[in-house]
């Protein structure tokens, strides 16, 4: 037994010391196992009592758990030592060791410390695992927030952009289309608001968890930079822009409705004025080409038409007023009519020009008839021949009249009237009817030529008498009187060929129409 006792005691750290001590006295120096356990527990209680996990992130908590597991492994390695110390203490008690009470006290302190370390270790493990689960829940909620908030934020950005989009419409239909699209968008707002509530609800759950467990919520979401306040701000902007868009669209609709009324008002008049002008142009053309009745009757009809045209001017003025309203409203298209104001103006000017030209032609025919002594039948015959060959071209529009004949048409006209023309003779005639080499034969030049060719009773005296009427019974005539009384080409023809008047009492530039008439009929060498 002493040998066993000595072996057991040596394990505890006790040893016999016969030198310097009475026989049988046992000393108890410092125990290595006890010292090792003491060093293990030193400072660990403070570490185990730390609440560093409360402000840690999920990754940090997981790192703390890994360190805690390492600590637990280290702590478990000392379990056998604690049990060995307890066994040694028990053995000393059984041997009635005289300092058993001290040993028991020291053993109890070690066991209490060990139990306390175990309790604190388990408590910290439970706290770390609970915190890990909480942070995992928060992390999943943050991920769900990011997953739903990102597309919703894109929708909000698109909605804000659409609601602020500047449109350009030109009709009621286009505006109605925008209104329909806006109403469809407004119908999506309740569902969008529910989605917003769900997204903010996720953030609310995170806050609730933090409040319940005393956690400090993270200011940022690791999965998205968007905050709930950002979503609310954009949502408030959408709600503010929707009624504003409503108002502007309704104002635009009202404006387009006014524009549409202006279009219809203009179109109603233009659709009446345009055909009226076209019909009058054709009617004046028919009157100009008509052969029925005397020139005086034709003139009376033309004067009546001229008066009707003048009386119709108020309709043009009213149409101009409607056009001005359209211009002020920036309306430049009108699907209700093919007539623009420019078309109406051109047609109106064409009508005024046509009636004035036709009246002037008839007046000239009256003067020609009276001056040359032509009968109405002869004049009608000349006009019928002229009108037949009066055409612009030989294409699809060859029947369009323009009041003059080209040389080929003039040649065809003469041939149809029985003339046998050679090139030399035709060239001579062209110098008479086209003295300015303009390449056309006017009706007045044609009448002059035909009068000289057909009027058997024409004499120089008759021409002199006609000029005397134009000159107001004077023996001379001035260029101004010729230009005033005769067509421009005919007047210039006479002015170029008349010699200066040599008599007395005449103003400067006076012309001798007697000598001109004699030369015209071959009665002088002028």
Coordinates of C-alpha atoms in Angstrom, one line a residue:
X1 CA 0.0 0.0 0.0
X2 CA 2.7 2.5 0.7
X3 CA 4.1 1.9 -2.7
X4 CA 0.6 2.3 -4.2
X5 CA -0.1 5.2 -2.0
X6 CA 3.2 6.8 -3.0
X7 CA 2.4 6.3 -6.7
X8 CA -1.1 7.8 -6.4
X9 CA 0.1 10.7 -4.4
X10 CA 2.8 11.4 -6.9
X11 CA 0.1 11.8 -9.4
X12 CA -1.6 14.4 -7.4
X13 CA 1.8 16.1 -6.9
X14 CA 2.4 15.0 -3.4
X15 CA 5.7 13.3 -2.4
X16 CA 7.4 11.9 0.7
X17 CA 10.3 13.9 1.9
X18 CA 12.4 11.9 4.5
X19 CA 15.2 14.4 4.3
X20 CA 14.4 17.4 6.4
X21 CA 10.9 16.2 7.4
X22 CA 9.7 13.8 10.0
X23 CA 9.1 10.3 8.9
X24 CA 5.7 9.7 7.5
X25 CA 5.0 13.4 6.9
X26 CA 3.7 14.2 3.4
X27 CA 4.0 17.7 1.8
X28 CA 1.5 19.0 -0.8
X29 CA 3.2 21.4 -3.3
X30 CA 1.5 23.1 -6.2
X31 CA -0.5 20.7 -8.4
X32 CA 0.4 20.8 -12.2
X33 CA -3.2 19.8 -13.2
X34 CA -4.7 22.3 -11.0
X35 CA -2.3 25.0 -12.4
X36 CA -3.3 24.0 -15.9
X37 CA -7.0 24.3 -15.2
X38 CA -6.4 27.6 -13.5
X39 CA -4.7 28.9 -16.5
X40 CA -7.5 27.7 -18.7
X41 CA -10.2 29.4 -16.7
X42 CA -8.2 32.6 -16.3
X43 CA -9.9 35.3 -18.5
X44 CA -12.2 32.9 -20.2
X45 CA -15.2 33.8 -18.1
X46 CA -14.9 37.4 -19.3
X47 CA -14.6 36.2 -22.8
X48 CA -17.6 33.9 -22.4
X49 CA -19.7 36.7 -20.9
X50 CA -19.0 39.1 -23.8
X51 CA -22.0 40.1 -25.9
X52 CA -19.9 41.0 -29.0
X53 CA -22.3 39.1 -31.2
X54 CA -25.1 41.6 -30.6
X55 CA -23.4 44.1 -33.0
X56 CA -21.8 41.6 -35.3
X57 CA -22.9 40.7 -38.9
X58 CA -23.9 37.3 -40.0
X59 CA -20.4 36.5 -41.2
X60 CA -18.9 37.8 -38.0
X61 CA -21.3 35.7 -35.9
X62 CA -20.3 32.6 -37.9
X63 CA -16.7 33.4 -37.3
X64 CA -17.4 33.8 -33.6
X65 CA -19.1 30.4 -33.7
X66 CA -16.1 28.8 -35.3
X67 CA -13.8 30.3 -32.6
X68 CA -16.2 29.1 -29.9
X69 CA -16.2 25.6 -31.3
X70 CA -12.4 25.7 -31.1
X71 CA -12.7 26.8 -27.5
X72 CA -15.1 24.0 -26.7
X73 CA -12.8 21.5 -28.3
X74 CA -9.9 22.8 -26.1
X75 CA -12.1 22.8 -23.1
X76 CA -13.2 19.2 -23.7
X77 CA -9.6 18.2 -23.8
X78 CA -9.3 19.1 -20.1
X79 CA -12.3 17.0 -19.0
X80 CA -10.2 14.0 -18.1
X81 CA -7.9 16.2 -15.9
X82 CA -10.8 17.5 -14.0
X83 CA -12.2 14.0 -13.5
X84 CA -8.6 12.8 -12.5
X85 CA -8.4 15.6 -9.9
X86 CA -11.7 14.6 -8.4
X87 CA -10.6 11.0 -8.3
X88 CA -7.4 11.9 -6.5
X89 CA -9.3 14.0 -4.0
X90 CA -11.5 11.1 -3.4
X91 CA -8.6 8.8 -2.8
X92 CA -7.0 11.2 -0.4
X93 CA -10.2 11.3 1.5
X94 CA -10.3 7.5 1.7
X95 CA -6.6 7.6 3.1
X96 CA -7.7 10.0 5.8
X97 CA -5.2 12.5 4.5
X98 CA -4.7 15.1 7.3
X99 CA -5.3 18.0 4.9
X100 CA -8.2 16.4 3.2
X101 CA -10.4 19.4 4.0
X102 CA -8.0 21.7 2.1
X103 CA -7.8 19.3 -0.8
X104 CA -11.6 19.0 -0.9
X105 CA -12.0 22.7 -0.9
X106 CA -9.5 23.2 -3.7
X107 CA -11.1 20.3 -5.6
X108 CA -14.5 21.8 -5.1
X109 CA -13.3 25.2 -6.4
X110 CA -11.9 23.5 -9.5
X111 CA -15.1 21.6 -10.1
X112 CA -17.2 24.8 -9.6
X113 CA -15.0 26.7 -12.0
X114 CA -15.3 23.9 -14.5
X115 CA -19.1 23.8 -14.1
X116 CA -19.2 27.6 -14.5
X117 CA -17.1 27.4 -17.6
X118 CA -19.4 24.7 -19.0
X119 CA -22.5 26.8 -18.2
X120 CA -21.0 29.9 -19.7
X121 CA -19.8 28.0 -22.8
X122 CA -23.2 26.5 -23.4
X123 CA -24.9 29.8 -22.8
X124 CA -22.6 31.5 -25.3
X125 CA -23.1 28.8 -27.8
X126 CA -26.9 29.1 -27.4
X127 CA -26.6 32.9 -27.8
X128 CA -24.4 32.6 -30.9
X129 CA -26.7 30.0 -32.5
X130 CA -29.7 32.1 -31.7
X131 CA -28.1 35.2 -33.1
X132 CA -27.0 33.2 -36.2
X133 CA -30.6 32.2 -36.9
X134 CA -31.9 35.7 -36.3
X135 CA -29.3 37.2 -38.7
X136 CA -30.0 34.4 -41.2
X137 CA -33.6 35.4 -41.1
X138 CA -32.8 39.1 -41.5
X139 CA -30.4 38.2 -44.3
X140 CA -33.2 36.3 -46.1
X141 CA -35.5 39.2 -45.6
X142 CA -32.9 41.6 -47.0
X143 CA -32.4 39.3 -50.0
X144 CA -36.2 39.2 -50.5
X145 CA -36.4 43.0 -50.2
X146 CA -33.7 43.4 -52.8
X147 CA -35.3 40.8 -55.1
X148 CA -38.7 42.6 -55.1
X149 CA -37.5 46.2 -54.6
X150 CA -35.2 46.3 -57.7
X151 CA -37.9 45.6 -60.3
X152 CA -40.4 47.8 -58.5
X153 CA -37.9 50.6 -58.4
X154 CA -37.4 50.2 -62.2
X155 CA -41.2 50.4 -62.6
X156 CA -41.3 53.6 -60.5
X157 CA -38.5 55.1 -62.6
X158 CA -40.4 54.2 -65.8
X159 CA -43.7 55.6 -64.4
X160 CA -42.1 58.9 -63.4
X161 CA -40.5 59.2 -66.9
X162 CA -43.7 58.4 -68.7
X163 CA -45.7 60.8 -66.5
X164 CA -43.2 63.6 -67.3
X165 CA -43.0 62.7 -71.0
X166 CA -43.7 65.6 -73.3
X167 CA -46.1 64.6 -76.0
X168 CA -46.9 66.1 -79.4
X169 CA -50.4 65.4 -80.7
X170 CA -52.3 66.8 -83.7
X171 CA -55.8 65.4 -83.2
X172 CA -58.5 64.5 -80.8
X173 CA -57.9 60.8 -81.6
X174 CA -54.3 61.0 -80.7
X175 CA -55.2 62.7 -77.4
X176 CA -57.8 60.2 -76.6
X177 CA -55.2 57.5 -77.2
X178 CA -53.0 59.1 -74.6
X179 CA -55.9 59.4 -72.2
X180 CA -56.7 55.7 -72.6
X181 CA -53.1 54.7 -71.9
X182 CA -53.1 57.0 -68.9
X183 CA -56.3 55.4 -67.5
X184 CA -54.8 52.0 -68.1
X185 CA -51.8 53.1 -66.1
X186 CA -53.9 54.4 -63.3
X187 CA -55.7 51.1 -63.1
X188 CA -52.3 49.4 -62.2
X189 CA -51.7 51.8 -59.3
X190 CA -53.6 49.8 -56.6
X191 CA -51.6 46.6 -57.4
X192 CA -48.4 48.7 -57.4
X193 CA -49.4 50.1 -54.0
X194 CA -49.9 46.6 -52.7
X195 CA -46.5 45.6 -54.0
X196 CA -45.0 48.7 -52.3
X197 CA -46.7 47.7 -49.1
X198 CA -45.4 44.2 -49.3
X199 CA -41.8 45.4 -49.9
X200 CA -42.0 47.9 -47.1
X201 CA -43.5 45.1 -45.0
X202 CA -40.4 43.1 -45.5
X203 CA -38.4 46.0 -44.0
X204 CA -40.9 46.2 -41.2
X205 CA -40.3 42.6 -40.3
X206 CA -36.6 43.3 -40.1
X207 CA -37.2 46.2 -37.8
X208 CA -39.6 44.1 -35.7
X209 CA -37.0 41.4 -35.3
X210 CA -34.4 43.9 -34.3
X211 CA -36.7 45.5 -31.7
X212 CA -37.9 42.2 -30.3
X213 CA -34.4 40.9 -29.7
X214 CA -32.7 44.2 -29.0
X215 CA -30.6 44.2 -32.2
X216 CA -29.2 47.3 -33.8
X217 CA -30.5 47.2 -37.4
X218 CA -28.0 47.7 -40.2
X219 CA -28.3 51.0 -42.0
X220 CA -27.7 49.4 -45.4
X221 CA -28.8 46.3 -47.2
X222 CA -25.8 44.3 -48.6
X223 CA -27.9 43.2 -51.6
X224 CA -29.2 46.6 -52.7
X225 CA -28.4 50.3 -52.2
X226 CA -32.1 51.2 -52.5
X227 CA -33.7 52.2 -49.2
X228 CA -37.4 52.1 -48.2
X229 CA -37.3 55.9 -48.1
X230 CA -36.2 55.9 -51.7
X231 CA -39.2 53.8 -52.7
X232 CA -41.6 56.0 -50.7
X233 CA -40.1 59.2 -52.3
X234 CA -40.6 57.9 -55.8
X235 CA -44.0 56.6 -55.0
X236 CA -45.0 60.0 -53.7
X237 CA -43.7 61.6 -56.9
X238 CA -45.8 59.2 -59.0
X239 CA -48.9 60.0 -56.9
X240 CA -48.2 63.7 -57.4
X241 CA -47.6 63.4 -61.1
X242 CA -50.8 61.4 -61.9
X243 CA -53.3 64.2 -61.2
X244 CA -51.0 66.7 -63.0
X245 CA -51.0 64.4 -66.0
X246 CA -54.7 64.1 -65.8
X247 CA -55.1 67.8 -65.9
X248 CA -52.7 68.4 -68.8
X249 CA -54.3 65.7 -70.8
X250 CA -57.8 67.0 -70.3
X251 CA -56.5 70.5 -71.2
X252 CA -55.0 69.1 -74.3
X253 CA -58.2 67.2 -75.2
X254 CA -60.2 70.5 -74.9
X255 CA -57.6 72.3 -77.1
X256 CA -57.7 69.5 -79.7
X257 CA -61.5 69.6 -79.6
X258 CA -61.4 73.4 -80.4
X259 CA -58.9 72.7 -83.1
X260 CA -61.2 70.0 -84.6
X261 CA -64.1 72.5 -84.6
X262 CA -61.9 75.0 -86.4
X263 CA -60.8 72.3 -88.9
X264 CA -64.4 71.4 -89.6
X265 CA -65.5 75.0 -89.9
X266 CA -62.8 75.8 -92.3
X267 CA -63.3 72.6 -94.3
X268 CA -67.1 73.2 -94.6
X269 CA -66.4 76.6 -96.2
X270 CA -63.4 75.5 -98.2
X271 CA -65.3 72.5 -99.6
X272 CA -67.9 75.0 -100.9
X273 CA -65.5 77.8 -102.0
X274 CA -63.0 75.5 -103.8
X275 CA -65.6 73.9 -106.2
X276 CA -67.3 77.2 -106.7
X277 CA -64.0 78.8 -107.9
X278 CA -63.2 75.9 -110.1
X279 CA -66.7 76.0 -111.6
X280 CA -66.4 79.7 -112.2
X281 CA -63.0 79.3 -113.9
X282 CA -64.5 76.7 -116.2
X283 CA -67.5 78.9 -116.8
X284 CA -65.4 81.9 -117.7
X285 CA -63.4 79.7 -120.0
X286 CA -66.6 78.5 -121.7
X287 CA -67.7 82.1 -122.1
X288 CA -64.4 83.1 -123.6
X289 CA -64.6 80.2 -126.1
X290 CA -68.3 80.6 -126.7
X291 CA -69.5 81.7 -130.1
X292 CA -73.1 82.4 -129.4
X293 CA -74.4 85.9 -129.4
X294 CA -72.7 89.2 -130.2
X295 CA -69.6 90.5 -128.5
X296 CA -71.8 92.9 -126.6
X297 CA -73.9 90.0 -125.3
X298 CA -70.7 88.2 -124.4
X299 CA -69.4 91.3 -122.6
X300 CA -72.7 91.7 -120.7
X301 CA -72.4 88.0 -119.6
X302 CA -68.8 88.5 -118.5
X303 CA -69.6 91.7 -116.6
X304 CA -72.3 89.8 -114.8
X305 CA -69.9 87.1 -114.0
X306 CA -67.4 89.6 -112.8
X307 CA -69.9 91.1 -110.5
X308 CA -70.8 87.7 -109.1
X309 CA -67.2 87.1 -108.4
X310 CA -66.8 90.4 -106.7
X311 CA -69.8 89.7 -104.6
X312 CA -68.4 86.3 -103.6
X313 CA -65.3 87.9 -102.1
X314 CA -66.9 88.0 -98.7
X315 CA -66.7 84.2 -98.6
X316 CA -63.0 84.3 -99.3
X317 CA -62.5 86.8 -96.5
X318 CA -64.5 84.7 -94.1
X319 CA -62.4 81.7 -95.1
X320 CA -59.2 83.7 -94.5
X321 CA -60.5 84.5 -91.0
X322 CA -61.0 80.8 -90.2
X323 CA -57.5 80.1 -91.7
X324 CA -56.0 82.7 -89.4
X325 CA -57.6 81.0 -86.4
X326 CA -56.1 77.7 -87.4
X327 CA -52.7 79.3 -87.8
X328 CA -52.9 80.9 -84.4
X329 CA -53.7 77.5 -83.0
X330 CA -50.8 76.0 -84.8
X331 CA -53.0 73.7 -86.8
X332 CA -51.4 72.9 -90.2
X333 CA -53.3 69.8 -91.3
X334 CA -56.9 69.2 -92.1
X335 CA -58.2 65.8 -93.1
X336 CA -61.7 67.1 -93.8
X337 CA -60.8 68.9 -97.0
X338 CA -58.4 68.7 -99.9
X339 CA -58.4 72.5 -100.2
X340 CA -55.7 74.5 -98.4
X341 CA -55.9 78.3 -98.0
X342 CA -53.0 78.5 -100.5
X343 CA -55.0 76.5 -103.0
X344 CA -58.0 78.7 -102.5
X345 CA -55.9 81.9 -103.0
X346 CA -54.2 80.6 -106.1
X347 CA -57.6 79.6 -107.5
X348 CA -59.1 82.9 -106.6
X349 CA -56.3 84.8 -108.3
X350 CA -56.6 82.6 -111.3
X351 CA -60.3 83.3 -111.5
X352 CA -59.8 87.1 -111.2
X353 CA -57.1 87.0 -113.8
X354 CA -59.2 84.8 -116.1
X355 CA -62.2 87.1 -115.9
X356 CA -60.1 90.2 -116.4
X357 CA -58.2 88.7 -119.3
X358 CA -61.4 87.4 -120.9
X359 CA -63.1 90.8 -120.6
X360 CA -60.0 92.5 -122.0
X361 CA -60.0 90.1 -124.9
X362 CA -63.6 90.8 -125.7
X363 CA -63.1 94.5 -125.5
X364 CA -60.1 94.2 -127.9
X365 CA -62.3 92.1 -130.2
X366 CA -64.9 94.9 -130.1
X367 CA -62.2 97.4 -131.0
X368 CA -60.8 95.2 -133.7
X369 CA -64.2 94.5 -135.1
X370 CA -65.2 98.2 -135.2
X371 CA -61.8 99.3 -136.4
X372 CA -61.6 96.7 -139.2
X373 CA -65.3 96.6 -140.1
X374 CA -65.6 92.8 -139.4
X375 CA -68.9 91.2 -139.1
X376 CA -69.8 89.2 -136.0
X377 CA -69.9 86.0 -138.1
X378 CA -66.4 86.6 -139.4
X379 CA -65.0 87.2 -135.9
X380 CA -66.8 84.1 -134.6
X381 CA -65.2 82.1 -137.4
X382 CA -61.7 83.4 -136.7
X383 CA -62.2 82.6 -133.0
X384 CA -63.4 79.1 -133.6
X385 CA -60.4 78.4 -135.8
X386 CA -58.0 79.9 -133.2
X387 CA -59.6 78.0 -130.3
X388 CA -59.3 74.8 -132.2
X389 CA -55.6 75.0 -132.5
X390 CA -55.0 76.8 -129.2
X391 CA -53.3 74.2 -127.0
X392 CA -50.3 73.9 -124.8
X393 CA -48.9 70.7 -126.0
X394 CA -49.7 67.5 -127.9
X395 CA -49.7 65.3 -124.8
X396 CA -52.6 64.3 -122.6
X397 CA -53.4 67.9 -121.8
X398 CA -53.2 69.1 -125.4
X399 CA -56.8 70.5 -125.2
X400 CA -55.8 73.0 -122.5
X401 CA -56.1 76.5 -123.9
X402 CA -53.6 79.3 -123.1
X403 CA -54.6 82.1 -125.5
X404 CA -51.9 81.6 -128.1
X405 CA -50.7 79.2 -130.8
X406 CA -47.3 77.8 -131.3
X407 CA -45.9 78.1 -134.9
X408 CA -46.7 74.5 -135.8
X409 CA -50.3 74.9 -134.6
X410 CA -50.5 78.2 -136.5
X411 CA -49.3 76.5 -139.7
X412 CA -51.9 73.7 -139.2
X413 CA -54.6 76.3 -138.6
X414 CA -53.7 78.1 -141.9
X415 CA -53.6 74.8 -143.8
X416 CA -57.1 73.9 -142.4
X417 CA -58.4 77.3 -143.7
X418 CA -57.1 76.5 -147.3
X419 CA -53.7 78.2 -147.3
X420 CA -51.0 76.5 -149.4
X421 CA -47.8 77.5 -147.6
X422 CA -44.2 77.1 -148.5
X423 CA -41.4 77.6 -146.0
X424 CA -40.6 81.1 -147.4
X425 CA -44.2 82.3 -147.3
X426 CA -44.8 80.9 -143.8
X427 CA -41.6 82.6 -142.6
X428 CA -42.9 85.9 -144.1
X429 CA -46.3 85.5 -142.3
X430 CA -44.6 84.7 -139.0
X431 CA -42.7 88.0 -139.2
X432 CA -46.1 89.7 -139.4
X433 CA -47.9 87.8 -136.7
X434 CA -44.8 87.4 -134.4
X435 CA -42.7 90.5 -135.0
X436 CA -40.9 90.1 -131.7
X437 CA -39.9 86.4 -132.5
X438 CA -41.5 85.2 -129.2
X439 CA -42.4 81.9 -130.8
X440 CA -46.1 82.2 -130.3
X441 CA -49.1 83.7 -132.2
X442 CA -51.6 85.7 -130.0
X443 CA -55.3 85.9 -130.8
X444 CA -55.0 89.6 -131.6
X445 CA -52.1 89.0 -134.0
X446 CA -54.1 86.2 -135.6
X447 CA -57.2 88.5 -136.0
X448 CA -55.0 91.2 -137.5
X449 CA -53.6 88.8 -140.0
X450 CA -56.9 87.2 -141.0
X451 CA -58.5 90.7 -141.3
X452 CA -55.8 91.7 -143.8
X453 CA -56.3 88.5 -145.6
X454 CA -60.1 88.4 -145.8
X455 CA -61.5 91.9 -145.5
X456 CA -62.0 92.9 -149.2
X457 CA -63.3 96.3 -148.3
X458 CA -60.5 97.2 -146.0
X459 CA -58.7 100.3 -147.1
X460 CA -56.1 102.6 -145.7
X461 CA -58.8 105.2 -145.2
X462 CA -60.7 102.8 -142.9
X463 CA -57.6 102.2 -140.8
X464 CA -56.9 106.0 -140.7
X465 CA -60.5 106.5 -139.5
X466 CA -60.0 104.0 -136.8
X467 CA -56.7 105.6 -135.6
X468 CA -58.4 109.0 -135.7
X469 CA -61.0 107.7 -133.3
X470 CA -58.3 106.5 -131.0
X471 CA -56.5 109.8 -131.3
X472 CA -59.5 111.9 -130.5
X473 CA -59.8 113.4 -134.0
X474 CA -56.2 114.6 -134.0
X475 CA -54.0 114.1 -137.0
X476 CA -51.4 112.5 -134.9
X477 CA -51.4 110.0 -132.0
X478 CA -49.1 109.7 -129.0
X479 CA -47.4 106.5 -127.8
X480 CA -49.4 106.8 -124.5
X481 CA -52.7 106.8 -126.4
X482 CA -51.6 103.7 -128.4
X483 CA -50.6 101.9 -125.2
X484 CA -53.8 102.9 -123.5
X485 CA -56.2 101.9 -126.3
X486 CA -54.5 98.9 -127.9
X487 CA -53.1 95.6 -126.6
X488 CA -49.5 95.8 -125.5
X489 CA -48.0 93.9 -128.4
X490 CA -50.1 95.7 -131.0
X491 CA -49.3 99.1 -129.5
X492 CA -45.6 98.4 -129.5
X493 CA -45.8 97.1 -133.0
X494 CA -47.4 100.4 -134.1
X495 CA -45.0 102.6 -132.1
X496 CA -42.0 100.9 -133.6
X497 CA -43.3 101.3 -137.2
X498 CA -44.9 104.8 -137.1
X499 CA -42.8 107.7 -138.1
X500 CA -42.7 110.9 -136.1
X501 CA -45.5 113.4 -137.0
X502 CA -44.1 116.4 -138.9
X503 CA -47.0 118.7 -138.7
X504 CA -47.3 121.7 -136.4
X505 CA -48.9 121.9 -133.0
X506 CA -48.0 118.3 -132.0
X507 CA -46.3 117.4 -128.8
X508 CA -42.8 115.8 -128.8
X509 CA -43.0 112.1 -129.6
X510 CA -46.2 112.4 -131.7
X511 CA -46.6 109.7 -134.3
X512 CA -48.0 109.9 -137.9
X513 CA -50.7 107.2 -138.1
X514 CA -51.8 108.3 -141.6
X515 CA -48.4 107.5 -143.1
X516 CA -48.4 104.2 -141.2
X517 CA -51.8 103.2 -142.5
X518 CA -50.9 103.9 -146.1
X519 CA -47.7 101.9 -145.7
X520 CA -49.6 99.0 -144.1
X521 CA -51.9 98.7 -147.2
X522 CA -49.1 99.3 -149.7
X523 CA -50.2 102.8 -150.6
X524 CA -46.8 104.3 -149.7
X525 CA -43.2 103.3 -149.6
X526 CA -42.9 103.7 -145.8

